[in-house]
Coordinates of C-alpha atoms and ligand atoms in Angstrom, one line a residue:
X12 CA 0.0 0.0 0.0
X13 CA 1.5 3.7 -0.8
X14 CA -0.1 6.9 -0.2
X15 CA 0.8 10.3 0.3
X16 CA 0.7 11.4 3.8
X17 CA -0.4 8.7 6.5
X18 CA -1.9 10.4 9.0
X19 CA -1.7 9.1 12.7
X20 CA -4.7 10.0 15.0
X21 CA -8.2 10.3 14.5
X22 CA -9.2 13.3 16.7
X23 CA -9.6 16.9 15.2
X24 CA -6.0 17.3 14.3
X25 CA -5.9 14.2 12.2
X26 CA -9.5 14.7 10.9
X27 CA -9.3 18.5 9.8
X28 CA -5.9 17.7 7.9
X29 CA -7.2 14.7 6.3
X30 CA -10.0 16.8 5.3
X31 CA -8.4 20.1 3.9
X32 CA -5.7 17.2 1.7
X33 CA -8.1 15.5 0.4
X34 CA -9.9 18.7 -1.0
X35 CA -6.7 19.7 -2.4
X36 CA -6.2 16.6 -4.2
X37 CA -3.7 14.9 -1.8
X38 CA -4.1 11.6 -0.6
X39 CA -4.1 10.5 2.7
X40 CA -4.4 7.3 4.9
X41 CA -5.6 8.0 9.1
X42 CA -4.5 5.1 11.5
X43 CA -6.6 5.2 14.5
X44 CA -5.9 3.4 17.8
X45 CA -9.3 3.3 19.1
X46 CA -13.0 2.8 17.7
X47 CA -15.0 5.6 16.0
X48 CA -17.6 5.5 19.1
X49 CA -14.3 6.1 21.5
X50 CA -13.3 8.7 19.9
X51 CA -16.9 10.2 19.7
X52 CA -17.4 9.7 23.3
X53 CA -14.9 12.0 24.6
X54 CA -16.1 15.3 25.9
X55 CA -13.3 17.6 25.6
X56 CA -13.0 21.2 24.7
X57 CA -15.8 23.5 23.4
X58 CA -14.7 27.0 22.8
X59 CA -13.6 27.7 19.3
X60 CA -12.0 30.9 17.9
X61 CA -13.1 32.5 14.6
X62 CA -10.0 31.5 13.1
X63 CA -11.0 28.1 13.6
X64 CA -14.2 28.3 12.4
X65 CA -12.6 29.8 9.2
X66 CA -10.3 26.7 8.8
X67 CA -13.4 24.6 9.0
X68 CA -15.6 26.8 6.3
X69 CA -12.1 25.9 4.0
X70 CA -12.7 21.9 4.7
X71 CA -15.7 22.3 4.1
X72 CA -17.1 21.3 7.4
X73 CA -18.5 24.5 8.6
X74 CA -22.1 24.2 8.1
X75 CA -23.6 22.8 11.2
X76 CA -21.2 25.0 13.1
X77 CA -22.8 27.8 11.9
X78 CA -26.3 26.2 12.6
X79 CA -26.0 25.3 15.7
X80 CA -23.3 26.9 17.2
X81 CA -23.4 29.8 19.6
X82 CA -22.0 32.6 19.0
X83 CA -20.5 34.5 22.3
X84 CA -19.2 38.0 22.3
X85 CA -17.7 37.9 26.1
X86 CA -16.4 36.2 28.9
X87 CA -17.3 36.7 32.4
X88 CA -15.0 37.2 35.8
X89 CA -16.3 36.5 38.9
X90 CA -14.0 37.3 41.7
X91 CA -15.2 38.6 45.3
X92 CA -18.6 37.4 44.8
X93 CA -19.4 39.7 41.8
X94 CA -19.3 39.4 38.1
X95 CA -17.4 41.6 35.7
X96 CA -17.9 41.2 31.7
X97 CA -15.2 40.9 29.3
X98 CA -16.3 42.4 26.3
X99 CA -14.7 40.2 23.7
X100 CA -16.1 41.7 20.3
X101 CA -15.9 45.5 21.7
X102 CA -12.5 45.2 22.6
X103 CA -11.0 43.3 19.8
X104 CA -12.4 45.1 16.5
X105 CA -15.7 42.7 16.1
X106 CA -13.9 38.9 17.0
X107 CA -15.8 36.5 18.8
X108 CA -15.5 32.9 20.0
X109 CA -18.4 30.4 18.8
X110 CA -19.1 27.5 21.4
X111 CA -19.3 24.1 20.0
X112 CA -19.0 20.5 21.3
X113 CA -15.4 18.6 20.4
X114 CA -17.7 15.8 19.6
X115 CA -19.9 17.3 17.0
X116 CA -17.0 19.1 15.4
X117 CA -15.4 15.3 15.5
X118 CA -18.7 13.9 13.9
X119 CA -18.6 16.7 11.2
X120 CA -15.0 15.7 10.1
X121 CA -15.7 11.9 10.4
X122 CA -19.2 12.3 8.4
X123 CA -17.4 14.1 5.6
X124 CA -14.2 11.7 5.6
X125 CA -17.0 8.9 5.2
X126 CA -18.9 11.1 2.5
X127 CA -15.4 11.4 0.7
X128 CA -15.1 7.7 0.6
X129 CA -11.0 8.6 2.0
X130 CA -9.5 5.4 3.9
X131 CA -9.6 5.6 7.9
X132 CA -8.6 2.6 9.8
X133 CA -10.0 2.3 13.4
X134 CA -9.0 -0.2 16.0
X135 CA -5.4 -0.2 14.1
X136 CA -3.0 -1.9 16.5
X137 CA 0.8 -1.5 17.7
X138 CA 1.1 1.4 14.8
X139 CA 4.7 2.6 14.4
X140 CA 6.1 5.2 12.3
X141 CA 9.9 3.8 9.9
X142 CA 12.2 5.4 8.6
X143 CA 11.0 8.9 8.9
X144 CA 14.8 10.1 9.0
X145 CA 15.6 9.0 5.6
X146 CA 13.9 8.3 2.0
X147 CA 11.4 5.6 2.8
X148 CA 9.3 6.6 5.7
X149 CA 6.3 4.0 6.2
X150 CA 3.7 3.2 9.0
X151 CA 2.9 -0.7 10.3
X152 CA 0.3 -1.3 12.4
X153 CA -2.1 -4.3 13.0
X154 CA -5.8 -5.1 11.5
X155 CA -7.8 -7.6 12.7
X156 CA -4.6 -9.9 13.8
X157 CA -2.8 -9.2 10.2
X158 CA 0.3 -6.9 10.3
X159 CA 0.1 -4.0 7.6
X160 CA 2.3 -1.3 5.9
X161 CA 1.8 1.8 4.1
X162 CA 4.9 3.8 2.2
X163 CA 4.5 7.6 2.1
X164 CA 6.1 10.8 1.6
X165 CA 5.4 11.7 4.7
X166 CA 3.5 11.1 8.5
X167 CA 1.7 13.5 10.2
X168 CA 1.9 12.6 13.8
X169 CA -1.4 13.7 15.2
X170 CA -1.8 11.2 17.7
X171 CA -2.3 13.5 20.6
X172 CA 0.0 13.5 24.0
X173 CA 0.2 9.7 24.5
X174 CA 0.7 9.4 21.0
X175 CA 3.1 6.7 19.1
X176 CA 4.9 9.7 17.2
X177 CA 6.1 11.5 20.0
X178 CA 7.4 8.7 21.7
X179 CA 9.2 7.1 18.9
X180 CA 11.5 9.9 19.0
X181 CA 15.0 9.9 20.5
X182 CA 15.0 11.3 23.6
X183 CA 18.5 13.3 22.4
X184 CA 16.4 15.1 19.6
X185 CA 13.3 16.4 21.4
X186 CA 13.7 19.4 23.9
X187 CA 10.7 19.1 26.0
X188 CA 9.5 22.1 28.2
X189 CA 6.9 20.9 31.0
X190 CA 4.9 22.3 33.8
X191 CA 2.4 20.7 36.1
X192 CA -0.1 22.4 38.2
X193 CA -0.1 20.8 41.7
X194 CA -4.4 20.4 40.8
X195 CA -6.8 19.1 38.3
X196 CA -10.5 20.1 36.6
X197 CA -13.3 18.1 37.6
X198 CA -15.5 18.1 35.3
X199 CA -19.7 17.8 34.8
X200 CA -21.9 17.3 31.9
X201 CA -25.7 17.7 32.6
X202 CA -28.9 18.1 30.8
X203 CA -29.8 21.4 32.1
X204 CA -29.8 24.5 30.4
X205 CA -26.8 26.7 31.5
X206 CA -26.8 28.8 34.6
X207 CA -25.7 32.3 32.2
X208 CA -25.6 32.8 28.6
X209 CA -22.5 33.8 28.5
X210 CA -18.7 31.3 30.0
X211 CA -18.0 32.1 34.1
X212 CA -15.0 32.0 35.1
X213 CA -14.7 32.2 38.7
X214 CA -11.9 33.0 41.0
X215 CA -12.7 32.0 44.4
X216 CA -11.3 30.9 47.6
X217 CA -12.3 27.4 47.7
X218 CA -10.8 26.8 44.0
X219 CA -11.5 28.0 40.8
X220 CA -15.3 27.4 38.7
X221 CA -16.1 27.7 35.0
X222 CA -19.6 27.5 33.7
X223 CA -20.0 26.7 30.3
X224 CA -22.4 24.9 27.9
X225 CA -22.3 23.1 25.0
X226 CA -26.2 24.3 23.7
X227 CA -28.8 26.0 25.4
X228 CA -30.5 23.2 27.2
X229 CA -26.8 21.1 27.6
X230 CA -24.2 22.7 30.6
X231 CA -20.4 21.9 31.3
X232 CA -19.3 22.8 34.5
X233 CA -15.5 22.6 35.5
X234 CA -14.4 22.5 39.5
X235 CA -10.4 23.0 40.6
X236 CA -9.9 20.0 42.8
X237 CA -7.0 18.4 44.3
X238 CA -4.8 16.4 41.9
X239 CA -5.5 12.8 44.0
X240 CA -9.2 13.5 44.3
X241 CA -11.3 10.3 43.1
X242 CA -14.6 10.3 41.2
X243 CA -16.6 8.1 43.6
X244 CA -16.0 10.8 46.1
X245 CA -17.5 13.0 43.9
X246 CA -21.8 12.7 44.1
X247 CA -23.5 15.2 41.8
X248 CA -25.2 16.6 45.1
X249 CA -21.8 17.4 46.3
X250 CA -20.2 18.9 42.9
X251 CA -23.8 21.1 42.8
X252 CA -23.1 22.2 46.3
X253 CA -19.9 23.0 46.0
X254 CA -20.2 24.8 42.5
X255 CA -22.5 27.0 43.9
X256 CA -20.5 27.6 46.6
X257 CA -17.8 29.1 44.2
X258 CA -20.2 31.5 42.3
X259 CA -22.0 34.7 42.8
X260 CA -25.2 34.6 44.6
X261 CA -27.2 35.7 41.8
X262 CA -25.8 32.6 39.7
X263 CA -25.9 30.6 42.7
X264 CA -29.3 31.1 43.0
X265 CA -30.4 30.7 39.5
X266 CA -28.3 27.4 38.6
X267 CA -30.5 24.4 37.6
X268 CA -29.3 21.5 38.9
X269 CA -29.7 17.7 37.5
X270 CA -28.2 14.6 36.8
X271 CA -24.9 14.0 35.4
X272 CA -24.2 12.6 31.9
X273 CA -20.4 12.8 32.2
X274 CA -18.5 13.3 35.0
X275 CA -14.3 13.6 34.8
X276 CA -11.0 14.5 36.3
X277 CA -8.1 16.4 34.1
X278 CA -4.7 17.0 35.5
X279 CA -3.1 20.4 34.5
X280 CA -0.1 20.7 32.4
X281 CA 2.0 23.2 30.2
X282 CA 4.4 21.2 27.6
X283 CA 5.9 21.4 24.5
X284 CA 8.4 19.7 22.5
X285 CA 10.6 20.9 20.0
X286 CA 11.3 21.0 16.9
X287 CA 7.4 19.9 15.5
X288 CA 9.1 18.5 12.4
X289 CA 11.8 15.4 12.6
X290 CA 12.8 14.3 8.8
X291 CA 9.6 13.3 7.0
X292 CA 7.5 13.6 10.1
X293 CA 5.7 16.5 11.4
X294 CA 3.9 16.7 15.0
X295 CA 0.3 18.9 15.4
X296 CA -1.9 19.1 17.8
X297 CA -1.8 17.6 21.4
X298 CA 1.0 15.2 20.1
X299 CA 3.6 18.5 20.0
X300 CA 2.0 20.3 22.9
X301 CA -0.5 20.7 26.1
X302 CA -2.2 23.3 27.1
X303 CA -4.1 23.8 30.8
X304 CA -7.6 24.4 29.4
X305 CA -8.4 27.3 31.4
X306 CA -7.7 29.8 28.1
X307 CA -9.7 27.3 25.7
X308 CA -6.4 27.1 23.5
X309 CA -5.9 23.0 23.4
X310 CA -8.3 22.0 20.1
X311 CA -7.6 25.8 18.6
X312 CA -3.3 25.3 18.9
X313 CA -4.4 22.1 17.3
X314 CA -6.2 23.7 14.0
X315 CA -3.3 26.2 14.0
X316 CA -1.1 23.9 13.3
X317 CA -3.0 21.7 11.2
X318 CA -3.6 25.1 9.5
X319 CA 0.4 25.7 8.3
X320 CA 1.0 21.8 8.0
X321 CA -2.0 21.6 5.5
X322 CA -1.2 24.8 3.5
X323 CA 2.6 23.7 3.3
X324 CA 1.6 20.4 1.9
X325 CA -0.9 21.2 -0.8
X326 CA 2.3 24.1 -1.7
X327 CA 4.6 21.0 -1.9
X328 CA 2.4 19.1 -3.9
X329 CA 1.2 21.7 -6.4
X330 CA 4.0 23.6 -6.8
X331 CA 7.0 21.2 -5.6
X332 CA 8.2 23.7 -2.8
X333 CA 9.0 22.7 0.2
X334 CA 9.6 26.1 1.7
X335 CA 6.2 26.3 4.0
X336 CA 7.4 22.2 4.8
X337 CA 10.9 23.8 5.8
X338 CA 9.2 26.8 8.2
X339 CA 6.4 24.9 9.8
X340 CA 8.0 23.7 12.6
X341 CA 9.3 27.5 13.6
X342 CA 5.8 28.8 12.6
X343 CA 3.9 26.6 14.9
X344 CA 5.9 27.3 17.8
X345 CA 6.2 31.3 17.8
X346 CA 2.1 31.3 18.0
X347 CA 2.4 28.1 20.0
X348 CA 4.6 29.3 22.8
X349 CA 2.0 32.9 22.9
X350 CA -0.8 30.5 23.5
X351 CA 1.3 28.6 26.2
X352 CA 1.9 31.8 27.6
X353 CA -1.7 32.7 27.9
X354 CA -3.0 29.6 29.3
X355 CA -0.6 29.7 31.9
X356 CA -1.4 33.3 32.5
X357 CA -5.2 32.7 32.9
X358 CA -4.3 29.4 34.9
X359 CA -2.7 31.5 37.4
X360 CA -5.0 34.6 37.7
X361 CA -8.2 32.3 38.0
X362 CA -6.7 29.6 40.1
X363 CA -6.1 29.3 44.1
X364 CA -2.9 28.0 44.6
X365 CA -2.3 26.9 48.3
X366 CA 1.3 27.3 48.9
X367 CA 1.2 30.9 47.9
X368 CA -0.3 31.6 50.7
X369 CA -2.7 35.1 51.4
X370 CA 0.0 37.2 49.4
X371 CA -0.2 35.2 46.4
X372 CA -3.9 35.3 46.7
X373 CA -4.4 39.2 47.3
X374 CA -1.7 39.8 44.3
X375 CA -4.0 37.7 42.0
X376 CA -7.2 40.1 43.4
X377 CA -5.1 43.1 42.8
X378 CA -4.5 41.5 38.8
X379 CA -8.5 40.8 38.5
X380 CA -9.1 44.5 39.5
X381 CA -6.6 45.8 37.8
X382 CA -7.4 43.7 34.7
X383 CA -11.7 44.7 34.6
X384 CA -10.9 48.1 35.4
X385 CA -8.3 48.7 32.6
X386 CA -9.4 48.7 29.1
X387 CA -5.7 47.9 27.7
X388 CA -5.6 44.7 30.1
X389 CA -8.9 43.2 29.0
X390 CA -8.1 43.6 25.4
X391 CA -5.1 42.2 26.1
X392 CA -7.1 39.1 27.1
X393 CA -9.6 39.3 25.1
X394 CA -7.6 39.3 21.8
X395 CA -5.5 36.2 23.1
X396 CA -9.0 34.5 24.1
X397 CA -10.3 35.2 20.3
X398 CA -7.0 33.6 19.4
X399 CA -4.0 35.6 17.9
X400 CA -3.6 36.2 14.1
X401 CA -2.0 33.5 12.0
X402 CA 1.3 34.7 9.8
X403 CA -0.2 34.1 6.5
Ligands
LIG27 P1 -6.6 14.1 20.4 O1 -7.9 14.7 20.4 O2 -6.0 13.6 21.7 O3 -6.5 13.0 19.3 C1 -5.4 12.1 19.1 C2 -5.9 10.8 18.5 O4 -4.8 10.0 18.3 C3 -5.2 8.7 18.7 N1 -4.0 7.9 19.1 C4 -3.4 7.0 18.3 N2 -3.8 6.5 17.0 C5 -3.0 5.6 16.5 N3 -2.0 5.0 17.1 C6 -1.6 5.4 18.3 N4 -0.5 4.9 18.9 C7 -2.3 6.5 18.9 N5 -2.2 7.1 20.1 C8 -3.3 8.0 20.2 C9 -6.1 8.9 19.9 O5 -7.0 7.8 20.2 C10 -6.9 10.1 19.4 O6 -8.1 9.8 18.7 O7 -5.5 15.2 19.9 P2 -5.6 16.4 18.8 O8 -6.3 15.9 17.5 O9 -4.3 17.0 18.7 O10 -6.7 17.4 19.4 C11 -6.4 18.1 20.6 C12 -7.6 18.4 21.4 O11 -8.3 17.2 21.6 C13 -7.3 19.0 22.8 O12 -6.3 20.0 22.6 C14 -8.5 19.7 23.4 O13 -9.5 18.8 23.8 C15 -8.1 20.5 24.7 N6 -9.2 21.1 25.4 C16 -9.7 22.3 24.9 N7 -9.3 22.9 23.8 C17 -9.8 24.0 23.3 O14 -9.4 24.6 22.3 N8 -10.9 24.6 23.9 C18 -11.5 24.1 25.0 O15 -12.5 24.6 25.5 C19 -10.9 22.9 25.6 N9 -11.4 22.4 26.7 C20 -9.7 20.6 26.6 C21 -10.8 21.2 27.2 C22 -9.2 19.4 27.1 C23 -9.7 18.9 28.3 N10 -9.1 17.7 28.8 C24 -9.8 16.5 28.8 C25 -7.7 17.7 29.0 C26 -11.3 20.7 28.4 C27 -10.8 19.5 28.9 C28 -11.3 19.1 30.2
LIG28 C1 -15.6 23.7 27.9 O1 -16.8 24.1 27.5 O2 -15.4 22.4 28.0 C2 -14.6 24.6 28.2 C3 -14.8 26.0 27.9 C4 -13.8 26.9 28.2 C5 -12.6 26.5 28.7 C6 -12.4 25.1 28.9 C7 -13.3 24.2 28.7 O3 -11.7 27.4 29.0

């Protein structure tokens, strides 16, 4: 078997480049680890940026999006028991975010992958990446007991951050920059329509809260908990309670409760390896980098890169080039390091962090006042929470 690019990972990375090759004529095989219903069943992020939603309009894929996705032109802050509004379109020249599931944006790509009769393999087994350093890079993996092999120009390792790709690399090639967060997000998906039409993010004492959504009758709600807390401990009475505790007492009050469809813990983390590109092989998405999801960043850092990777392809292909091939990996990673920046940033304003003690926690009021009150510091976020411009 031979194709162009093999493509490992089925999430939106892998999806979205698969989709934007295969409209420029390139072909493409994706490997995925796990079942399409797996990979359906994860509820992940749901905050794009415009520039995101643009990408998907160019696959194609944008239609539902703009259905049923909602459109949100701020953010709130709620700190010392009152809210403050982050006016997103004022203060960035008219960009907004659009909220809208991972999953459905998964089911778009899958749907049209199907539509465009383009090979996927799911359930594909042991999948390593060969000879990626020199002429004849090829992926193996197994089907169904039988060991296969596809030649290609080149692999796109979007296999997020437990990924084959990654790991395959010599240690002595990667330089890896990491941060934990000594906490995690536990997180609740209910049937209930959300407590404000517009994202909370709360900074309280008891731990940081986010309220978000996923459509008007469907809520995601995000608690900071500690990093060894366990699920079972975790009743939906008890995350209810303690959400409301977290929030103002007008959303307090008007939060409708009910039960769980999804209930999770995340651990934190900042990391990202580089370079993106090694040989024939090119990391994007999760597989190259983690974002806390406090800014929303993770899936959008992943379209970003998809973005150049895709555009330098159908340029290498159509025009023989490898120019945009040659800068992608120092592309990615000048806007992947601002978004980096910014989640850690947010992570730290919104978050209670123990072992600072009361002065870290009355510097982090004095940034939230500071940061509603001036109009040059909530542009500031609000034009990295709309996402930053691309370089093309
Ligand atoms: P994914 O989605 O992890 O997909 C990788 C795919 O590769 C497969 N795979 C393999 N396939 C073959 N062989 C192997 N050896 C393989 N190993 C793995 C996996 O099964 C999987 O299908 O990475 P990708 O495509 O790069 O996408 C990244 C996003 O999923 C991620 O960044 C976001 O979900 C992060 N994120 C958020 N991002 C946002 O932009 N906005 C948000 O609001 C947002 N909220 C979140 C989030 C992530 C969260 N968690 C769970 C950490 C909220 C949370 C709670
Ligand atoms: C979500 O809806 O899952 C979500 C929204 C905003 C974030 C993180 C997660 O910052």
């Amino acid at each position: 078997m031979r194709t162009q690019v093999a493509i490992v990972g089925a999430g939106p990375a892998g999806l979205l480049l698969g989709q934007l090759l295969h409209r420029a004529g390139v072909d493409t095989v994706i490997l995925e680890r796990r079942s399409a219903q797996h990979v359906l069943g994860r509820i992940r992020a749901g905050v794009l940026e415009q520039g995101t939603g643009e990408l998907l309009d160019e696959a194609g894929v944008g239609r539902r999006l703009h259905r049923e996705g909602l459109v949100h032109e701020g953010i709130e802050l709620c700190f010392g028991g009152v809210r403050h509004r982050i006016d997103l379109r004022g203060l960035t020249g008219g960009r907004c975010v659009t909220v809208y599931g991972q999953t459905e944006l998964t089911r778009d790509l899958m749907d049209a992958r199907r539509a465009a009769g383009a090979p996927i393999v799911y359930e594909a087994a042991d999948v390593g990446i060969h000879g990626y350093e020199g002429p004849r890079p090829s992926v193996r993996w197994v089907e169904q007991g039988r060991a296969r092999e596809i030649r290609c120009d080149y692999i796109a390792g979007c296999d997020g951050s437990h990924g084959v790709c990654r790991a395959s690399l010599p240690a002595s090639a990667l330089g890896v920059h990491e941060k934990l967060y000594p906490f995690g997000w536990l997180g609740l998906l209910s049937e209930t329509p959300p407590v404000s039409p517009e994202l909370i993010y709360a900074n309280h004492e008891r731990g940081f809260a986010l309220c978000s959504m996923r459509s008007h009758t469907r809520s995601r709600y995000y608690l900071q908990c500690a990093l060894d807390e366990r699920l079972q401990d975790w009743p939906d009475e008890r995350f209810w309670g303690e959400l409301r505790l977290r929030l103002d007492a007008e959303a307090a009050r008007a939060l409708v409760t009910g039960p769980s469809i999804e209930k999770s813990i995340a651990a934190l983390r900042s990391l990202v390896v580089e370079p993106m590109r090694f040989g024939s092989l090119f990391l994007a998405g999760d597989a190259a980098h983690t974002v806390p999801p406090t800014g929303a960043k993770g899936l959008n850092l992943a379209a970003g890169d998809v973005r150049y990777l895709a555009h330098a392809l159908i340029e290498r292909y159509h025009s023989g080039s490898e120019r945009a091939l040659d800068a992608y990996s120092e592309r990615c990673l000048r806007r992947v390091w601002k978004a980096v920046r910014f989640s850690w940033w947010m992570t730290g304003l919104l978050h209670r962090f123990p072992e600072t003690g009361s002065f870290g926690q009355r510097v982090r009021q004095a940034e939230l006042d500071y940061l509603v009150g001036s109009r040059a510091a909530s542009a500031a976020l609000a034009e990295n929470y709309v996402g930053l411009p691309y370089e093309d």
